[in-house]
Amino acid sequence: MKKVLTLKQFQDIAKEVISLQPYVEVLSSTFNIGDEDKGIEKEAYVLGFSRHSKAGFEICFDWIANGDLDGYLIDMFNFTIEPYCRGEFSPVFKGPIILDDFKEPFAPFEISAKITELVEPEAWTKWIVEYLPEPHVLS
C-alpha cells in the first residue's frame, strides 16, 4: 500500500525537501541580441529543471530564466526565474498520497498549487543561479 500523508505532514516534508540542494540541469538556452532593421527580436532565456528529493519524496520544478530585454546586452543576463509548464503543471510531486481534511486525495494539480503557495520562490531558485550563463559566454 502506498504511503499516505495529511496536508500538514506534506507541508512539513515539502519545506524540508526544498531546502536540500537539488539536481539541476539546463536543457537549452537562447541569446539573440536582435536586429531592429531586420525585424529580429531580442531573446534571452534558459530552460531547465530542478529535482529536490529524499527517499520516497520528490519535487521537480521545470523552470525558465528570462533575461531582461529592456536594456543593453549585459542586461540580458539579469534573469527572472519562474516555473515553466512543459507538461500539465509545474512543480511536479512524486511520493505519498496527500489527503485533505475529508480524507480525499488531492489531485496532482492541487498539490502543485499547494507547493507554489507554500514555498517561497527564493527557496528553490537560489540553487539555479550558478547554472545560468554569464555575459563572457557570448564573447
Short mmCIF file of N, CA and C in Angstrom, two decimals:
data_model
loop_
_atom_site.label_atom_id
_atom_site.label_comp_id
_atom_site.label_asym_id
_atom_site.label_seq_id
_atom_site.Cartn_x
_atom_site.Cartn_y
_atom_site.Cartn_z
N MET A 1 0.84 -1.19 0.00
CA MET A 1 0.00 0.00 0.00
C MET A 1 0.88 1.25 0.00
N LYS A 2 0.48 2.24 -0.77
CA LYS A 2 1.23 3.47 -0.88
C LYS A 2 1.06 4.31 0.38
N LYS A 3 2.13 4.96 0.79
CA LYS A 3 2.10 5.78 1.99
C LYS A 3 1.14 6.95 1.82
N VAL A 4 0.52 7.35 2.92
CA VAL A 4 -0.46 8.44 2.91
C VAL A 4 -0.02 9.50 3.92
N LEU A 5 -0.16 10.77 3.54
CA LEU A 5 0.18 11.88 4.42
C LEU A 5 -0.99 12.85 4.53
N THR A 6 -1.07 13.51 5.67
CA THR A 6 -2.02 14.62 5.80
C THR A 6 -1.40 15.83 5.14
N LEU A 7 -2.19 16.85 4.91
CA LEU A 7 -1.68 18.08 4.30
C LEU A 7 -0.58 18.69 5.16
N LYS A 8 -0.74 18.71 6.45
CA LYS A 8 0.26 19.27 7.36
C LYS A 8 1.57 18.49 7.27
N GLN A 9 1.50 17.16 7.26
CA GLN A 9 2.71 16.34 7.12
C GLN A 9 3.40 16.63 5.79
N PHE A 10 2.61 16.73 4.74
CA PHE A 10 3.14 17.04 3.42
C PHE A 10 3.85 18.39 3.42
N GLN A 11 3.23 19.40 4.01
CA GLN A 11 3.82 20.74 4.05
C GLN A 11 5.17 20.72 4.77
N ASP A 12 5.24 20.02 5.88
CA ASP A 12 6.49 19.95 6.64
C ASP A 12 7.60 19.27 5.83
N ILE A 13 7.26 18.16 5.19
CA ILE A 13 8.25 17.43 4.39
C ILE A 13 8.65 18.23 3.15
N ALA A 14 7.68 18.89 2.52
CA ALA A 14 7.98 19.69 1.32
C ALA A 14 8.98 20.80 1.65
N LYS A 15 8.79 21.49 2.77
CA LYS A 15 9.73 22.55 3.16
C LYS A 15 11.12 21.97 3.39
N GLU A 16 11.18 20.80 4.02
CA GLU A 16 12.47 20.15 4.26
C GLU A 16 13.15 19.77 2.95
N VAL A 17 12.40 19.17 2.04
CA VAL A 17 12.97 18.71 0.77
C VAL A 17 13.45 19.89 -0.08
N ILE A 18 12.69 20.96 -0.12
CA ILE A 18 13.08 22.12 -0.91
C ILE A 18 14.37 22.75 -0.37
N SER A 19 14.62 22.60 0.92
CA SER A 19 15.84 23.17 1.49
C SER A 19 17.09 22.36 1.13
N LEU A 20 16.91 21.13 0.63
CA LEU A 20 18.04 20.30 0.21
C LEU A 20 18.51 20.71 -1.17
N GLN A 21 19.81 20.68 -1.40
CA GLN A 21 20.33 21.06 -2.71
C GLN A 21 19.81 20.09 -3.76
N PRO A 22 19.23 20.61 -4.84
CA PRO A 22 18.64 19.75 -5.86
C PRO A 22 19.65 19.34 -6.94
N TYR A 23 19.22 18.40 -7.75
CA TYR A 23 19.90 18.11 -9.01
C TYR A 23 19.34 19.14 -9.99
N VAL A 24 20.20 19.90 -10.64
CA VAL A 24 19.76 20.94 -11.57
C VAL A 24 20.35 20.64 -12.94
N GLU A 25 19.52 20.77 -13.96
CA GLU A 25 20.00 20.57 -15.31
C GLU A 25 19.46 21.66 -16.22
N VAL A 26 20.36 22.24 -17.01
CA VAL A 26 19.96 23.22 -18.02
C VAL A 26 19.69 22.44 -19.30
N LEU A 27 18.51 22.63 -19.88
CA LEU A 27 18.13 21.89 -21.08
C LEU A 27 18.42 22.66 -22.36
N SER A 28 18.22 23.97 -22.32
CA SER A 28 18.52 24.78 -23.51
C SER A 28 18.62 26.24 -23.11
N SER A 29 19.29 27.01 -23.96
CA SER A 29 19.36 28.45 -23.74
C SER A 29 19.40 29.16 -25.09
N THR A 30 18.86 30.34 -25.11
CA THR A 30 18.84 31.15 -26.32
C THR A 30 19.20 32.58 -25.97
N PHE A 31 20.18 33.12 -26.69
CA PHE A 31 20.56 34.52 -26.54
C PHE A 31 20.68 35.10 -27.94
N ASN A 32 19.84 36.05 -28.24
CA ASN A 32 19.86 36.70 -29.54
C ASN A 32 19.77 38.19 -29.29
N ILE A 33 20.79 38.96 -29.71
CA ILE A 33 20.80 40.39 -29.42
C ILE A 33 19.83 41.16 -30.31
N GLY A 34 19.29 40.49 -31.31
CA GLY A 34 18.27 41.11 -32.16
C GLY A 34 18.85 42.08 -33.18
N ASP A 35 18.00 42.48 -34.09
CA ASP A 35 18.37 43.46 -35.11
C ASP A 35 17.08 44.13 -35.55
N GLU A 36 16.88 45.36 -35.08
CA GLU A 36 15.64 46.08 -35.40
C GLU A 36 15.47 46.28 -36.90
N ASP A 37 16.56 46.52 -37.61
CA ASP A 37 16.48 46.76 -39.05
C ASP A 37 15.97 45.54 -39.81
N LYS A 38 16.29 44.37 -39.32
CA LYS A 38 15.88 43.13 -39.99
C LYS A 38 14.64 42.51 -39.35
N GLY A 39 14.09 43.16 -38.32
CA GLY A 39 12.89 42.66 -37.65
C GLY A 39 13.15 41.46 -36.75
N ILE A 40 14.40 41.28 -36.32
CA ILE A 40 14.73 40.16 -35.43
C ILE A 40 14.67 40.67 -33.99
N GLU A 41 13.81 40.02 -33.20
CA GLU A 41 13.62 40.46 -31.81
C GLU A 41 14.70 39.91 -30.90
N LYS A 42 14.92 40.61 -29.79
CA LYS A 42 15.84 40.13 -28.75
C LYS A 42 15.22 38.91 -28.08
N GLU A 43 16.09 37.97 -27.70
CA GLU A 43 15.66 36.80 -26.92
C GLU A 43 16.75 36.48 -25.92
N ALA A 44 16.35 36.17 -24.70
CA ALA A 44 17.31 35.73 -23.69
C ALA A 44 16.56 34.87 -22.68
N TYR A 45 16.79 33.57 -22.77
CA TYR A 45 16.17 32.69 -21.78
C TYR A 45 16.96 31.39 -21.67
N VAL A 46 16.77 30.75 -20.53
CA VAL A 46 17.36 29.45 -20.24
C VAL A 46 16.24 28.56 -19.70
N LEU A 47 16.12 27.36 -20.25
CA LEU A 47 15.14 26.37 -19.77
C LEU A 47 15.87 25.27 -19.02
N GLY A 48 15.26 24.79 -17.95
CA GLY A 48 15.87 23.69 -17.21
C GLY A 48 14.90 23.09 -16.22
N PHE A 49 15.44 22.20 -15.38
CA PHE A 49 14.63 21.63 -14.31
C PHE A 49 15.50 21.41 -13.08
N SER A 50 14.82 21.37 -11.92
CA SER A 50 15.46 21.10 -10.63
C SER A 50 14.70 19.97 -9.97
N ARG A 51 15.45 19.00 -9.43
CA ARG A 51 14.82 17.87 -8.74
C ARG A 51 15.28 17.87 -7.28
N HIS A 52 14.35 18.19 -6.38
CA HIS A 52 14.60 18.16 -4.94
C HIS A 52 14.05 16.82 -4.45
N SER A 53 14.88 16.03 -3.76
CA SER A 53 14.37 14.72 -3.36
C SER A 53 15.03 14.18 -2.10
N LYS A 54 14.30 13.27 -1.49
CA LYS A 54 14.81 12.39 -0.44
C LYS A 54 14.03 11.10 -0.60
N ALA A 55 14.42 10.08 0.07
CA ALA A 55 13.80 8.77 -0.12
C ALA A 55 12.27 8.83 -0.10
N GLY A 56 11.66 8.44 -1.23
CA GLY A 56 10.20 8.35 -1.32
C GLY A 56 9.48 9.66 -1.53
N PHE A 57 10.21 10.74 -1.82
CA PHE A 57 9.59 12.07 -1.91
C PHE A 57 10.38 12.90 -2.89
N GLU A 58 9.73 13.42 -3.91
CA GLU A 58 10.43 14.19 -4.95
C GLU A 58 9.57 15.35 -5.43
N ILE A 59 10.20 16.52 -5.55
CA ILE A 59 9.53 17.69 -6.13
C ILE A 59 10.42 18.17 -7.27
N CYS A 60 9.85 18.24 -8.46
CA CYS A 60 10.59 18.70 -9.64
C CYS A 60 9.98 20.00 -10.15
N PHE A 61 10.83 20.99 -10.37
CA PHE A 61 10.41 22.24 -10.98
C PHE A 61 10.97 22.32 -12.38
N ASP A 62 10.11 22.45 -13.38
CA ASP A 62 10.57 22.89 -14.69
C ASP A 62 10.61 24.40 -14.56
N TRP A 63 11.66 25.03 -15.06
CA TRP A 63 11.78 26.47 -14.88
C TRP A 63 12.30 27.14 -16.14
N ILE A 64 12.02 28.42 -16.21
CA ILE A 64 12.55 29.27 -17.27
C ILE A 64 13.16 30.49 -16.61
N ALA A 65 14.34 30.84 -17.05
CA ALA A 65 15.02 32.05 -16.58
C ALA A 65 15.00 33.03 -17.75
N ASN A 66 14.23 34.09 -17.62
CA ASN A 66 14.12 35.09 -18.67
C ASN A 66 15.08 36.23 -18.41
N GLY A 67 15.82 36.63 -19.45
CA GLY A 67 16.72 37.77 -19.34
C GLY A 67 15.95 39.07 -19.52
N ASP A 68 16.50 40.13 -18.97
CA ASP A 68 15.91 41.46 -19.08
C ASP A 68 16.19 41.99 -20.49
N LEU A 69 15.15 42.18 -21.27
CA LEU A 69 15.32 42.62 -22.66
C LEU A 69 15.13 44.11 -22.86
N ASP A 70 14.97 44.86 -21.77
CA ASP A 70 14.70 46.29 -21.87
C ASP A 70 15.97 47.14 -22.03
N GLY A 71 17.11 46.57 -21.70
CA GLY A 71 18.34 47.37 -21.72
C GLY A 71 19.31 46.90 -22.77
N TYR A 72 20.58 46.93 -22.39
CA TYR A 72 21.67 46.55 -23.27
C TYR A 72 21.94 45.06 -23.18
N LEU A 73 22.92 44.61 -23.94
CA LEU A 73 23.27 43.18 -23.96
C LEU A 73 23.54 42.65 -22.56
N ILE A 74 24.28 43.40 -21.75
CA ILE A 74 24.62 42.94 -20.40
C ILE A 74 23.37 42.69 -19.56
N ASP A 75 22.31 43.45 -19.81
CA ASP A 75 21.06 43.29 -19.05
C ASP A 75 20.36 41.97 -19.33
N MET A 76 20.67 41.37 -20.48
CA MET A 76 20.03 40.10 -20.84
C MET A 76 20.40 39.00 -19.84
N PHE A 77 21.43 39.25 -19.03
CA PHE A 77 21.88 38.27 -18.05
C PHE A 77 21.33 38.55 -16.65
N ASN A 78 20.43 39.51 -16.55
CA ASN A 78 19.68 39.75 -15.31
C ASN A 78 18.43 38.88 -15.41
N PHE A 79 18.49 37.69 -14.82
CA PHE A 79 17.45 36.70 -15.01
C PHE A 79 16.33 36.78 -13.97
N THR A 80 15.13 36.52 -14.43
CA THR A 80 13.98 36.29 -13.58
C THR A 80 13.61 34.82 -13.76
N ILE A 81 13.60 34.07 -12.66
CA ILE A 81 13.35 32.62 -12.73
C ILE A 81 11.94 32.33 -12.24
N GLU A 82 11.21 31.54 -13.01
CA GLU A 82 9.84 31.17 -12.62
C GLU A 82 9.51 29.77 -13.12
N PRO A 83 8.50 29.14 -12.52
CA PRO A 83 8.10 27.80 -13.01
C PRO A 83 7.69 27.87 -14.48
N TYR A 84 7.96 26.81 -15.19
CA TYR A 84 7.64 26.71 -16.60
C TYR A 84 6.92 25.38 -16.81
N CYS A 85 5.77 25.42 -17.42
CA CYS A 85 4.98 24.20 -17.58
C CYS A 85 5.21 23.58 -18.94
N ARG A 86 6.06 22.54 -18.98
CA ARG A 86 6.24 21.78 -20.22
C ARG A 86 5.17 20.73 -20.33
N GLY A 87 4.70 20.25 -19.20
CA GLY A 87 3.64 19.24 -19.19
C GLY A 87 2.35 19.91 -18.77
N GLU A 88 1.63 19.24 -17.89
CA GLU A 88 0.35 19.78 -17.44
C GLU A 88 0.51 20.87 -16.39
N PHE A 89 1.53 20.72 -15.55
CA PHE A 89 1.72 21.67 -14.46
C PHE A 89 3.14 21.57 -13.93
N SER A 90 3.57 22.58 -13.22
CA SER A 90 4.87 22.59 -12.55
C SER A 90 4.71 23.40 -11.29
N PRO A 91 5.23 22.95 -10.16
CA PRO A 91 6.08 21.80 -9.96
C PRO A 91 5.32 20.47 -9.97
N VAL A 92 6.09 19.39 -10.11
CA VAL A 92 5.53 18.05 -10.12
C VAL A 92 5.95 17.35 -8.83
N PHE A 93 5.01 16.69 -8.19
CA PHE A 93 5.27 15.96 -6.95
C PHE A 93 5.16 14.46 -7.20
N LYS A 94 6.15 13.71 -6.68
CA LYS A 94 6.10 12.25 -6.73
C LYS A 94 6.34 11.76 -5.31
N GLY A 95 5.42 10.96 -4.82
CA GLY A 95 5.57 10.45 -3.46
C GLY A 95 4.25 9.96 -2.92
N PRO A 96 4.09 10.07 -1.60
CA PRO A 96 2.87 9.56 -0.96
C PRO A 96 1.60 10.26 -1.44
N ILE A 97 0.49 9.65 -1.17
CA ILE A 97 -0.82 10.26 -1.45
C ILE A 97 -1.07 11.29 -0.35
N ILE A 98 -1.54 12.46 -0.75
CA ILE A 98 -1.83 13.53 0.20
C ILE A 98 -3.34 13.64 0.35
N LEU A 99 -3.82 13.54 1.59
CA LEU A 99 -5.26 13.58 1.84
C LEU A 99 -5.68 14.94 2.40
N ASP A 100 -6.87 15.38 1.98
CA ASP A 100 -7.42 16.62 2.52
C ASP A 100 -8.15 16.32 3.84
N ASP A 101 -8.81 17.33 4.39
CA ASP A 101 -9.50 17.17 5.68
C ASP A 101 -10.62 16.14 5.65
N PHE A 102 -11.12 15.84 4.45
CA PHE A 102 -12.21 14.88 4.30
C PHE A 102 -11.70 13.50 3.89
N LYS A 103 -10.38 13.31 4.00
CA LYS A 103 -9.71 12.05 3.68
C LYS A 103 -9.83 11.67 2.19
N GLU A 104 -9.95 12.71 1.35
CA GLU A 104 -9.96 12.52 -0.10
C GLU A 104 -8.58 12.92 -0.62
N PRO A 105 -8.05 12.20 -1.61
CA PRO A 105 -6.73 12.56 -2.14
C PRO A 105 -6.77 13.84 -2.97
N PHE A 106 -5.73 14.65 -2.81
CA PHE A 106 -5.58 15.84 -3.64
C PHE A 106 -5.21 15.40 -5.05
N ALA A 107 -5.70 16.12 -6.04
CA ALA A 107 -5.32 15.89 -7.43
C ALA A 107 -3.92 16.45 -7.65
N PRO A 108 -3.17 15.94 -8.64
CA PRO A 108 -1.82 16.44 -8.88
C PRO A 108 -1.73 17.95 -9.07
N PHE A 109 -2.68 18.55 -9.78
CA PHE A 109 -2.63 20.00 -9.99
C PHE A 109 -2.84 20.76 -8.68
N GLU A 110 -3.62 20.17 -7.75
CA GLU A 110 -3.84 20.79 -6.45
C GLU A 110 -2.57 20.75 -5.61
N ILE A 111 -1.85 19.65 -5.68
CA ILE A 111 -0.58 19.53 -4.96
C ILE A 111 0.43 20.52 -5.53
N SER A 112 0.46 20.64 -6.84
CA SER A 112 1.35 21.60 -7.48
C SER A 112 1.05 23.01 -6.99
N ALA A 113 -0.22 23.37 -6.92
CA ALA A 113 -0.63 24.69 -6.43
C ALA A 113 -0.23 24.87 -4.97
N LYS A 114 -0.40 23.82 -4.16
CA LYS A 114 -0.02 23.89 -2.74
C LYS A 114 1.48 24.15 -2.59
N ILE A 115 2.29 23.51 -3.42
CA ILE A 115 3.74 23.71 -3.35
C ILE A 115 4.09 25.15 -3.69
N THR A 116 3.51 25.70 -4.75
CA THR A 116 3.83 27.08 -5.13
C THR A 116 3.35 28.08 -4.09
N GLU A 117 2.26 27.76 -3.37
CA GLU A 117 1.80 28.63 -2.28
C GLU A 117 2.73 28.52 -1.08
N LEU A 118 3.18 27.33 -0.80
CA LEU A 118 3.96 27.02 0.40
C LEU A 118 5.41 27.49 0.31
N VAL A 119 6.03 27.29 -0.83
CA VAL A 119 7.46 27.51 -0.97
C VAL A 119 7.73 28.88 -1.57
N GLU A 120 8.51 29.69 -0.84
CA GLU A 120 8.91 30.99 -1.36
C GLU A 120 9.79 30.78 -2.60
N PRO A 121 9.64 31.60 -3.64
CA PRO A 121 10.44 31.41 -4.85
C PRO A 121 11.96 31.35 -4.59
N GLU A 122 12.45 32.14 -3.66
CA GLU A 122 13.89 32.15 -3.38
C GLU A 122 14.38 30.80 -2.87
N ALA A 123 13.50 30.03 -2.22
CA ALA A 123 13.90 28.74 -1.66
C ALA A 123 14.29 27.74 -2.73
N TRP A 124 13.66 27.79 -3.90
CA TRP A 124 14.03 26.84 -4.96
C TRP A 124 14.84 27.49 -6.07
N THR A 125 14.76 28.82 -6.25
CA THR A 125 15.52 29.46 -7.32
C THR A 125 16.97 29.71 -6.94
N LYS A 126 17.28 29.79 -5.64
CA LYS A 126 18.65 30.10 -5.22
C LYS A 126 19.66 29.08 -5.73
N TRP A 127 19.21 27.86 -5.98
CA TRP A 127 20.11 26.81 -6.44
C TRP A 127 20.40 26.92 -7.95
N ILE A 128 19.57 27.64 -8.66
CA ILE A 128 19.66 27.69 -10.12
C ILE A 128 20.67 28.71 -10.61
N VAL A 129 20.85 29.79 -9.87
CA VAL A 129 21.66 30.93 -10.31
C VAL A 129 23.04 30.50 -10.80
N GLU A 130 23.69 29.59 -10.11
CA GLU A 130 25.04 29.19 -10.50
C GLU A 130 25.07 28.44 -11.84
N TYR A 131 23.94 27.99 -12.33
CA TYR A 131 23.88 27.27 -13.60
C TYR A 131 23.56 28.19 -14.78
N LEU A 132 23.26 29.45 -14.49
CA LEU A 132 22.91 30.38 -15.55
C LEU A 132 24.18 30.99 -16.15
N PRO A 133 24.18 31.23 -17.44
CA PRO A 133 25.39 31.77 -18.09
C PRO A 133 25.67 33.21 -17.67
N GLU A 134 26.92 33.58 -17.85
CA GLU A 134 27.36 34.95 -17.57
C GLU A 134 27.70 35.61 -18.90
N PRO A 135 27.76 36.95 -18.94
CA PRO A 135 27.99 37.66 -20.20
C PRO A 135 29.22 37.22 -21.00
N HIS A 136 30.28 36.81 -20.33
CA HIS A 136 31.50 36.44 -21.06
C HIS A 136 31.29 35.23 -21.98
N VAL A 137 30.19 34.52 -21.82
CA VAL A 137 29.89 33.35 -22.66
C VAL A 137 29.71 33.76 -24.12
N LEU A 138 29.24 34.96 -24.35
CA LEU A 138 28.97 35.39 -25.72
C LEU A 138 30.20 35.92 -26.43
N SER A 139 31.28 36.23 -25.69
CA SER A 139 32.43 36.81 -26.38
C SER A 139 33.33 35.79 -27.01
#
